[in-house]
Amino acid sequence: MAPTVSVIIPVHNGSKTLQACLAAVYAQRHPVTEVIVVDDASTDDTREIAAGFPCRVLHAEQNAGPAAARNRGIRASTGELLFFLDSDCAPEPEALGNALAILAEQPDVACVHGIYSLRPLYDDGPVEAYRLLHGHYWRLRNVGRVRTTLFAICLIRRAVFADVGGFDERLRASEDVELGDRMGDRYGIVLTDTVVCRHDDDSHLGRLLRKQFGRSQLLVPVALAERGPAGIRANTPAGLLCATLVPATLPLGLAAPALLLVPLGLLLLFVAADPGLLRFVARRRGPGFVVFFYVVHLLVQLTVVAGAVVGGLRHLADRNFGPARVAAAKLPR
């Protein structure tokens, strides 16, 4: 008999995308056993949208973040397998079936997660196109066996949570990465390009940078807590270093205009740090978009570095900033 599958969707103010997300869930070619929407104290009409589908809706009085919402969904679910979706993701019709096939073909694999489509859920402009291009590229680059779990679209065996515990509810970002690290080598994890979802990504540069700065503050604490080798990284160390040095060397031009060649050279090295990405963007959107892409990419990389530095300092000042230093609570089978 086919295993039972519970779909768990954490959502906070998801009125723009939840309708499309749930419609895509119920359009899966492989049927699901139950769908659980965990409303994390939304203030829009998220609840009303969810009520239009035959799903179970759990309401939180206070916003507690995606880790707590996912844990609540796990406790309320009954499926042998748990299919996690972010509320701004709409899986392609064959996504669940393809993930199930990988679990059936590779019994040592406990977790299968997928990639974002290059086609957005809603086309909101060039900033979103940048995000989707970069997000698709680095996931595609890492397809295969990995040590990192990414829960935007992810199928996982329920038994994992009874063994390693649930999500760390102190984390508002990187909670899925931290869980994957706890899974370690005991459970196989596969990132596949056969499990695809359309994603509604950030479309306003200011909002993108603010969100990236907040998320990046947890990079250092989570990395320091990792028990095994580093998992998936979206950006290359060389690219991050060159991005940091570009503005740092700009004042050299005050001493001598010719020294502006230094930051210019570093900018070129930044673009060349990941030649595969450069070719990918040029092939998909053309050379004109490449310029826009790397302007935004530079700003994002600088924000990542700034967030990581601030997060590292916060961790030094308060060791409770970051992953919990006690074992995560194990969830029932």
CSV table of C-alpha atoms in Angstrom, one decimal:
chain,number,residue,atom,x,y,z
A,1,MET,CA,0.0,0.0,0.0
A,2,ALA,CA,1.1,3.5,-0.7
A,3,PRO,CA,2.3,5.4,2.4
A,4,THR,CA,0.0,8.1,3.8
A,5,VAL,CA,1.1,11.7,3.2
A,6,SER,CA,0.3,14.7,5.3
A,7,VAL,CA,0.8,18.1,3.7
A,8,ILE,CA,1.9,20.8,6.2
A,9,ILE,CA,1.8,24.5,5.2
A,10,PRO,CA,3.0,27.1,7.7
A,11,VAL,CA,1.6,30.6,6.8
A,12,HIS,CA,1.7,34.1,8.1
A,13,ASN,CA,-0.2,36.8,6.1
A,14,GLY,CA,-0.2,34.6,3.0
A,15,SER,CA,-3.3,36.0,1.3
A,16,LYS,CA,-1.5,36.7,-1.9
A,17,THR,CA,-0.3,33.2,-2.5
A,18,LEU,CA,-2.2,30.7,-0.3
A,19,GLN,CA,-5.0,30.2,-2.8
A,20,ALA,CA,-2.5,29.2,-5.5
A,21,CYS,CA,-0.5,27.0,-3.1
A,22,LEU,CA,-3.5,25.0,-1.9
A,23,ALA,CA,-4.9,24.7,-5.4
A,24,ALA,CA,-1.6,23.2,-6.5
A,25,VAL,CA,-1.6,20.8,-3.6
A,26,TYR,CA,-5.1,19.4,-4.5
A,27,ALA,CA,-4.0,19.2,-8.1
A,28,GLN,CA,-1.2,16.8,-7.3
A,29,ARG,CA,-1.3,13.6,-9.5
A,30,HIS,CA,-0.5,11.6,-6.4
A,31,PRO,CA,-3.3,12.0,-3.8
A,32,VAL,CA,-2.6,13.3,-0.3
A,33,THR,CA,-4.1,12.0,2.9
A,34,GLU,CA,-4.6,15.3,4.6
A,35,VAL,CA,-3.6,19.0,4.3
A,36,ILE,CA,-2.9,21.0,7.4
A,37,VAL,CA,-2.5,24.8,7.3
A,38,VAL,CA,-0.9,26.3,10.3
A,39,ASP,CA,-1.9,29.9,10.5
A,40,ASP,CA,0.9,31.7,12.5
A,41,ALA,CA,-1.3,34.6,13.8
A,42,SER,CA,-2.1,36.2,10.4
A,43,THR,CA,-3.7,39.6,10.3
A,44,ASP,CA,-5.0,39.4,6.7
A,45,ASP,CA,-7.7,37.0,5.2
A,46,THR,CA,-5.4,34.0,5.3
A,47,ARG,CA,-8.0,32.0,7.4
A,48,GLU,CA,-10.8,32.8,5.0
A,49,ILE,CA,-8.8,31.6,2.0
A,50,ALA,CA,-7.9,28.4,3.8
A,51,ALA,CA,-11.5,27.8,4.7
A,52,GLY,CA,-12.3,27.5,1.1
A,53,PHE,CA,-10.5,24.2,0.8
A,54,PRO,CA,-11.1,20.9,2.5
A,55,CYS,CA,-8.0,21.3,4.7
A,56,ARG,CA,-7.5,21.4,8.5
A,57,VAL,CA,-6.6,24.9,9.8
A,58,LEU,CA,-4.7,25.4,13.0
A,59,HIS,CA,-4.7,29.0,14.4
A,60,ALA,CA,-2.0,30.5,16.6
A,61,GLU,CA,-2.8,33.5,18.8
A,62,GLN,CA,0.8,34.9,18.7
A,63,ASN,CA,3.3,34.8,15.8
A,64,ALA,CA,6.0,32.2,16.8
A,65,GLY,CA,7.8,31.7,13.5
A,66,PRO,CA,8.0,28.9,10.9
A,67,ALA,CA,9.8,26.5,13.2
A,68,ALA,CA,7.0,26.5,15.8
A,69,ALA,CA,4.3,26.4,13.1
A,70,ARG,CA,5.9,23.3,11.5
A,71,ASN,CA,6.3,21.6,14.8
A,72,ARG,CA,2.6,22.2,15.5
A,73,GLY,CA,1.7,20.8,12.1
A,74,ILE,CA,3.8,17.7,12.7
A,75,ARG,CA,2.0,17.0,16.1
A,76,ALA,CA,-1.4,17.4,14.5
A,77,SER,CA,-0.6,15.2,11.4
A,78,THR,CA,-1.1,11.5,11.0
A,79,GLY,CA,0.8,10.7,7.8
A,80,GLU,CA,3.8,8.4,7.6
A,81,LEU,CA,5.4,10.9,5.3
A,82,LEU,CA,5.2,14.7,5.7
A,83,PHE,CA,5.2,17.0,2.7
A,84,PHE,CA,6.2,20.5,3.8
A,85,LEU,CA,5.4,23.5,1.6
A,86,ASP,CA,5.9,27.2,2.2
A,87,SER,CA,2.7,29.1,1.6
A,88,ASP,CA,4.3,31.1,-1.3
A,89,CYS,CA,5.1,27.9,-3.2
A,90,ALA,CA,2.9,26.1,-5.7
A,91,PRO,CA,4.2,22.6,-6.5
A,92,GLU,CA,4.0,21.3,-10.0
A,93,PRO,CA,1.5,18.5,-10.4
A,94,GLU,CA,4.0,15.7,-10.4
A,95,ALA,CA,6.2,17.1,-7.5
A,96,LEU,CA,4.9,14.8,-4.8
A,97,GLY,CA,4.8,11.7,-7.0
A,98,ASN,CA,8.5,12.3,-8.0
A,99,ALA,CA,9.5,12.8,-4.4
A,100,LEU,CA,7.7,9.5,-3.4
A,101,ALA,CA,9.5,7.7,-6.2
A,102,ILE,CA,12.9,8.7,-4.9
A,103,LEU,CA,12.0,7.5,-1.4
A,104,ALA,CA,10.8,4.2,-2.9
A,105,GLU,CA,13.9,3.7,-5.0
A,106,GLN,CA,16.4,4.7,-2.3
A,107,PRO,CA,15.3,3.2,1.1
A,108,ASP,CA,18.2,4.9,2.9
A,109,VAL,CA,16.9,8.3,1.9
A,110,ALA,CA,14.6,9.9,4.5
A,111,CYS,CA,14.3,13.4,3.0
A,112,VAL,CA,13.7,14.7,-0.5
A,113,HIS,CA,13.6,18.4,-1.2
A,114,GLY,CA,13.3,20.3,-4.5
A,115,ILE,CA,14.0,23.5,-6.4
A,116,TYR,CA,12.3,26.7,-7.4
A,117,SER,CA,11.1,27.0,-11.0
A,118,LEU,CA,12.4,29.8,-13.1
A,119,ARG,CA,8.7,30.6,-13.8
A,120,PRO,CA,7.4,32.8,-10.9
A,121,LEU,CA,4.1,32.2,-9.2
A,122,TYR,CA,3.3,35.8,-10.0
A,123,ASP,CA,5.6,37.9,-12.2
A,124,ASP,CA,6.4,40.9,-10.1
A,125,GLY,CA,9.4,42.4,-12.0
A,126,PRO,CA,13.2,42.3,-12.3
A,127,VAL,CA,14.1,42.0,-8.6
A,128,GLU,CA,12.0,38.8,-8.3
A,129,ALA,CA,13.6,37.6,-11.6
A,130,TYR,CA,17.0,38.1,-10.0
A,131,ARG,CA,15.9,36.1,-6.9
A,132,LEU,CA,14.5,33.2,-8.9
A,133,LEU,CA,17.5,33.0,-11.2
A,134,HIS,CA,19.9,32.9,-8.3
A,135,GLY,CA,17.8,30.5,-6.2
A,136,HIS,CA,17.2,28.1,-9.1
A,137,TYR,CA,20.9,28.2,-10.0
A,138,TRP,CA,22.5,27.3,-6.7
A,139,ARG,CA,19.9,24.6,-6.0
A,140,LEU,CA,20.5,23.1,-9.4
A,141,ARG,CA,24.3,23.2,-8.8
A,142,ASN,CA,23.8,21.1,-5.7
A,143,VAL,CA,21.4,18.5,-7.0
A,144,GLY,CA,22.2,15.0,-5.5
A,145,ARG,CA,23.0,13.7,-2.1
A,146,VAL,CA,23.4,16.6,0.4
A,147,ARG,CA,23.6,17.3,4.1
A,148,THR,CA,21.2,20.2,4.1
A,149,THR,CA,17.4,20.2,4.3
A,150,LEU,CA,15.4,23.0,2.7
A,151,PHE,CA,11.8,22.9,3.6
A,152,ALA,CA,10.2,25.3,1.1
A,153,ILE,CA,9.2,22.1,-0.7
A,154,CYS,CA,10.2,18.9,1.1
A,155,LEU,CA,9.0,15.3,1.7
A,156,ILE,CA,10.4,13.7,4.8
A,157,ARG,CA,9.8,10.5,6.8
A,158,ARG,CA,7.9,11.1,10.0
A,159,ALA,CA,10.2,8.9,12.0
A,160,VAL,CA,13.0,11.4,11.6
A,161,PHE,CA,11.3,13.8,14.0
A,162,ALA,CA,10.8,11.1,16.6
A,163,ASP,CA,14.5,10.4,16.4
A,164,VAL,CA,16.3,13.8,16.1
A,165,GLY,CA,13.6,16.1,17.4
A,166,GLY,CA,11.6,18.9,15.9
A,167,PHE,CA,12.6,22.3,14.6
A,168,ASP,CA,14.4,24.6,16.9
A,169,GLU,CA,11.7,27.1,17.7
A,170,ARG,CA,14.3,29.8,18.8
A,171,LEU,CA,15.3,30.2,15.2
A,172,ARG,CA,13.4,32.4,12.8
A,173,ALA,CA,15.6,31.5,9.9
A,174,SER,CA,17.9,28.6,9.0
A,175,GLU,CA,15.8,26.3,11.2
A,176,ASP,CA,15.6,23.8,8.3
A,177,VAL,CA,19.4,23.9,7.9
A,178,GLU,CA,19.9,23.3,11.6
A,179,LEU,CA,17.6,20.3,11.4
A,180,GLY,CA,19.5,18.8,8.5
A,181,ASP,CA,22.7,19.1,10.5
A,182,ARG,CA,21.1,17.0,13.3
A,183,MET,CA,20.1,14.4,10.8
A,184,GLY,CA,23.8,14.1,9.9
A,185,ASP,CA,24.9,10.9,8.2
A,186,ARG,CA,22.1,8.8,9.8
A,187,TYR,CA,19.5,9.8,7.2
A,188,GLY,CA,20.0,10.2,3.5
A,189,ILE,CA,19.0,13.6,2.1
A,190,VAL,CA,18.4,14.2,-1.6
A,191,LEU,CA,18.0,17.6,-3.4
A,192,THR,CA,16.4,16.9,-6.8
A,193,ASP,CA,15.3,18.9,-9.8
A,194,THR,CA,12.4,16.6,-10.4
A,195,VAL,CA,10.5,18.2,-7.4
A,196,VAL,CA,9.7,21.7,-8.6
A,197,CYS,CA,7.5,24.5,-7.3
A,198,ARG,CA,6.7,28.0,-8.6
A,199,HIS,CA,7.6,30.5,-6.0
A,200,ASP,CA,6.5,34.1,-5.3
A,201,ASP,CA,9.8,35.7,-4.3
A,202,ASP,CA,10.7,39.2,-3.0
A,203,SER,CA,10.1,41.8,-5.7
A,204,HIS,CA,11.1,45.1,-3.9
A,205,LEU,CA,14.8,45.7,-3.4
A,206,GLY,CA,14.5,47.3,0.0
A,207,ARG,CA,12.4,44.6,1.5
A,208,LEU,CA,14.7,41.9,0.0
A,209,LEU,CA,17.8,43.5,1.6
A,210,ARG,CA,16.0,44.0,5.0
A,211,LYS,CA,14.9,40.3,5.0
A,212,GLN,CA,18.4,39.1,3.9
A,213,PHE,CA,20.0,41.1,6.7
A,214,GLY,CA,17.8,39.6,9.3
A,215,ARG,CA,18.3,36.0,8.0
A,216,SER,CA,22.0,36.4,7.6
A,217,GLN,CA,22.5,37.2,11.3
A,218,LEU,CA,21.9,33.5,12.1
A,219,LEU,CA,24.6,32.3,9.6
A,220,VAL,CA,27.5,32.4,12.1
A,221,PRO,CA,25.6,30.9,15.1
A,222,VAL,CA,24.2,28.1,13.0
A,223,ALA,CA,27.6,27.4,11.3
A,224,LEU,CA,29.3,27.3,14.7
A,225,ALA,CA,26.7,24.8,16.0
A,226,GLU,CA,27.1,22.5,12.9
A,227,ARG,CA,28.2,19.0,13.9
A,228,GLY,CA,29.4,17.8,10.5
A,229,PRO,CA,30.8,19.2,7.3
A,230,ALA,CA,29.2,22.4,5.9
A,231,GLY,CA,26.1,21.8,3.9
A,232,ILE,CA,24.8,23.7,0.9
A,233,ARG,CA,26.0,27.2,0.5
A,234,ALA,CA,24.1,29.6,-1.9
A,235,ASN,CA,27.2,31.9,-2.4
A,236,THR,CA,30.8,31.2,-3.0
A,237,PRO,CA,33.4,32.4,-0.4
A,238,ALA,CA,35.4,34.1,-3.1
A,239,GLY,CA,32.4,36.0,-4.3
A,240,LEU,CA,31.6,37.2,-0.8
A,241,LEU,CA,35.2,38.3,-0.2
A,242,CYS,CA,35.4,40.2,-3.4
A,243,ALA,CA,32.0,41.8,-2.8
A,244,THR,CA,33.2,43.0,0.7
A,245,LEU,CA,36.4,44.4,-0.7
A,246,VAL,CA,34.8,46.5,-3.5
A,247,PRO,CA,33.4,49.2,-1.2
A,248,ALA,CA,36.2,48.8,1.3
A,249,THR,CA,38.8,49.8,-1.4
A,250,LEU,CA,36.8,52.7,-3.0
A,251,PRO,CA,38.4,55.3,-0.7
A,252,LEU,CA,41.7,54.5,-2.4
A,253,GLY,CA,40.4,56.7,-5.2
A,254,LEU,CA,40.6,59.7,-2.9
A,255,ALA,CA,44.4,59.3,-2.7
A,256,ALA,CA,44.9,58.8,-6.4
A,257,PRO,CA,42.2,58.3,-9.1
A,258,ALA,CA,44.2,55.6,-10.7
A,259,LEU,CA,43.7,53.5,-7.6
A,260,LEU,CA,40.1,53.2,-8.5
A,261,LEU,CA,41.3,50.3,-10.7
A,262,VAL,CA,41.6,48.3,-7.5
A,263,PRO,CA,37.8,48.2,-6.7
A,264,LEU,CA,37.1,47.9,-10.4
A,265,GLY,CA,39.3,44.9,-10.6
A,266,LEU,CA,37.7,43.4,-7.5
A,267,LEU,CA,34.3,44.0,-9.0
A,268,LEU,CA,35.3,42.0,-12.1
A,269,LEU,CA,36.6,39.3,-9.9
A,270,PHE,CA,33.3,39.3,-8.0
A,271,VAL,CA,31.5,38.7,-11.3
A,272,ALA,CA,34.0,36.0,-12.3
A,273,ALA,CA,34.0,34.2,-8.9
A,274,ASP,CA,31.2,31.9,-10.1
A,275,PRO,CA,31.5,31.7,-13.9
A,276,GLY,CA,28.7,29.1,-14.0
A,277,LEU,CA,26.3,31.7,-12.6
A,278,LEU,CA,27.4,34.3,-15.1
A,279,ARG,CA,26.8,31.9,-18.0
A,280,PHE,CA,23.5,30.8,-16.6
A,281,VAL,CA,22.1,34.3,-16.2
A,282,ALA,CA,23.3,35.4,-19.7
A,283,ARG,CA,21.8,32.3,-21.3
A,284,ARG,CA,18.5,32.7,-19.6
A,285,ARG,CA,17.9,36.4,-19.7
A,286,GLY,CA,20.5,37.8,-22.1
A,287,PRO,CA,23.6,40.1,-21.6
A,288,GLY,CA,21.4,43.2,-20.8
A,289,PHE,CA,19.9,41.6,-17.7
A,290,VAL,CA,23.4,40.5,-16.6
A,291,VAL,CA,24.3,44.0,-15.6
A,292,PHE,CA,21.1,44.5,-13.5
A,293,PHE,CA,21.6,41.0,-12.0
A,294,TYR,CA,25.1,41.7,-10.7
A,295,VAL,CA,24.3,45.2,-9.3
A,296,VAL,CA,21.5,43.6,-7.2
A,297,HIS,CA,23.7,40.6,-6.5
A,298,LEU,CA,26.5,42.8,-5.1
A,299,LEU,CA,24.1,44.6,-2.8
A,300,VAL,CA,22.7,41.3,-1.6
A,301,GLN,CA,26.2,39.9,-1.0
A,302,LEU,CA,27.2,43.0,1.0
A,303,THR,CA,24.0,42.6,3.0
A,304,VAL,CA,24.8,39.0,3.7
A,305,VAL,CA,28.3,39.9,5.0
A,306,ALA,CA,26.9,42.8,7.1
A,307,GLY,CA,24.2,40.5,8.6
A,308,ALA,CA,26.7,37.8,9.3
A,309,VAL,CA,29.1,40.2,11.1
A,310,VAL,CA,26.3,41.6,13.2
A,311,GLY,CA,25.0,38.1,14.0
A,312,GLY,CA,28.5,36.9,15.0
A,313,LEU,CA,28.9,39.9,17.3
A,314,ARG,CA,25.5,39.2,18.8
A,315,HIS,CA,26.4,35.6,19.4
A,316,LEU,CA,29.7,36.6,21.1
A,317,ALA,CA,27.7,39.0,23.4
A,318,ASP,CA,24.9,36.5,24.0
A,319,ARG,CA,25.5,32.8,23.5
A,320,ASN,CA,21.8,32.2,23.6
A,321,PHE,CA,21.5,34.0,20.3
A,322,GLY,CA,21.3,31.2,17.8
A,323,PRO,CA,20.4,27.5,18.0
A,324,ALA,CA,19.3,26.1,21.4
A,325,ARG,CA,22.0,24.4,23.3
A,326,VAL,CA,19.7,21.7,24.6
A,327,ALA,CA,18.4,18.7,22.7
A,328,ALA,CA,15.3,19.4,20.5
A,329,ALA,CA,12.1,17.9,21.8
A,330,LYS,CA,11.3,14.7,20.0
A,331,LEU,CA,8.0,14.6,18.3
A,332,PRO,CA,5.6,11.6,18.4
A,333,ARG,CA,5.7,8.9,15.7
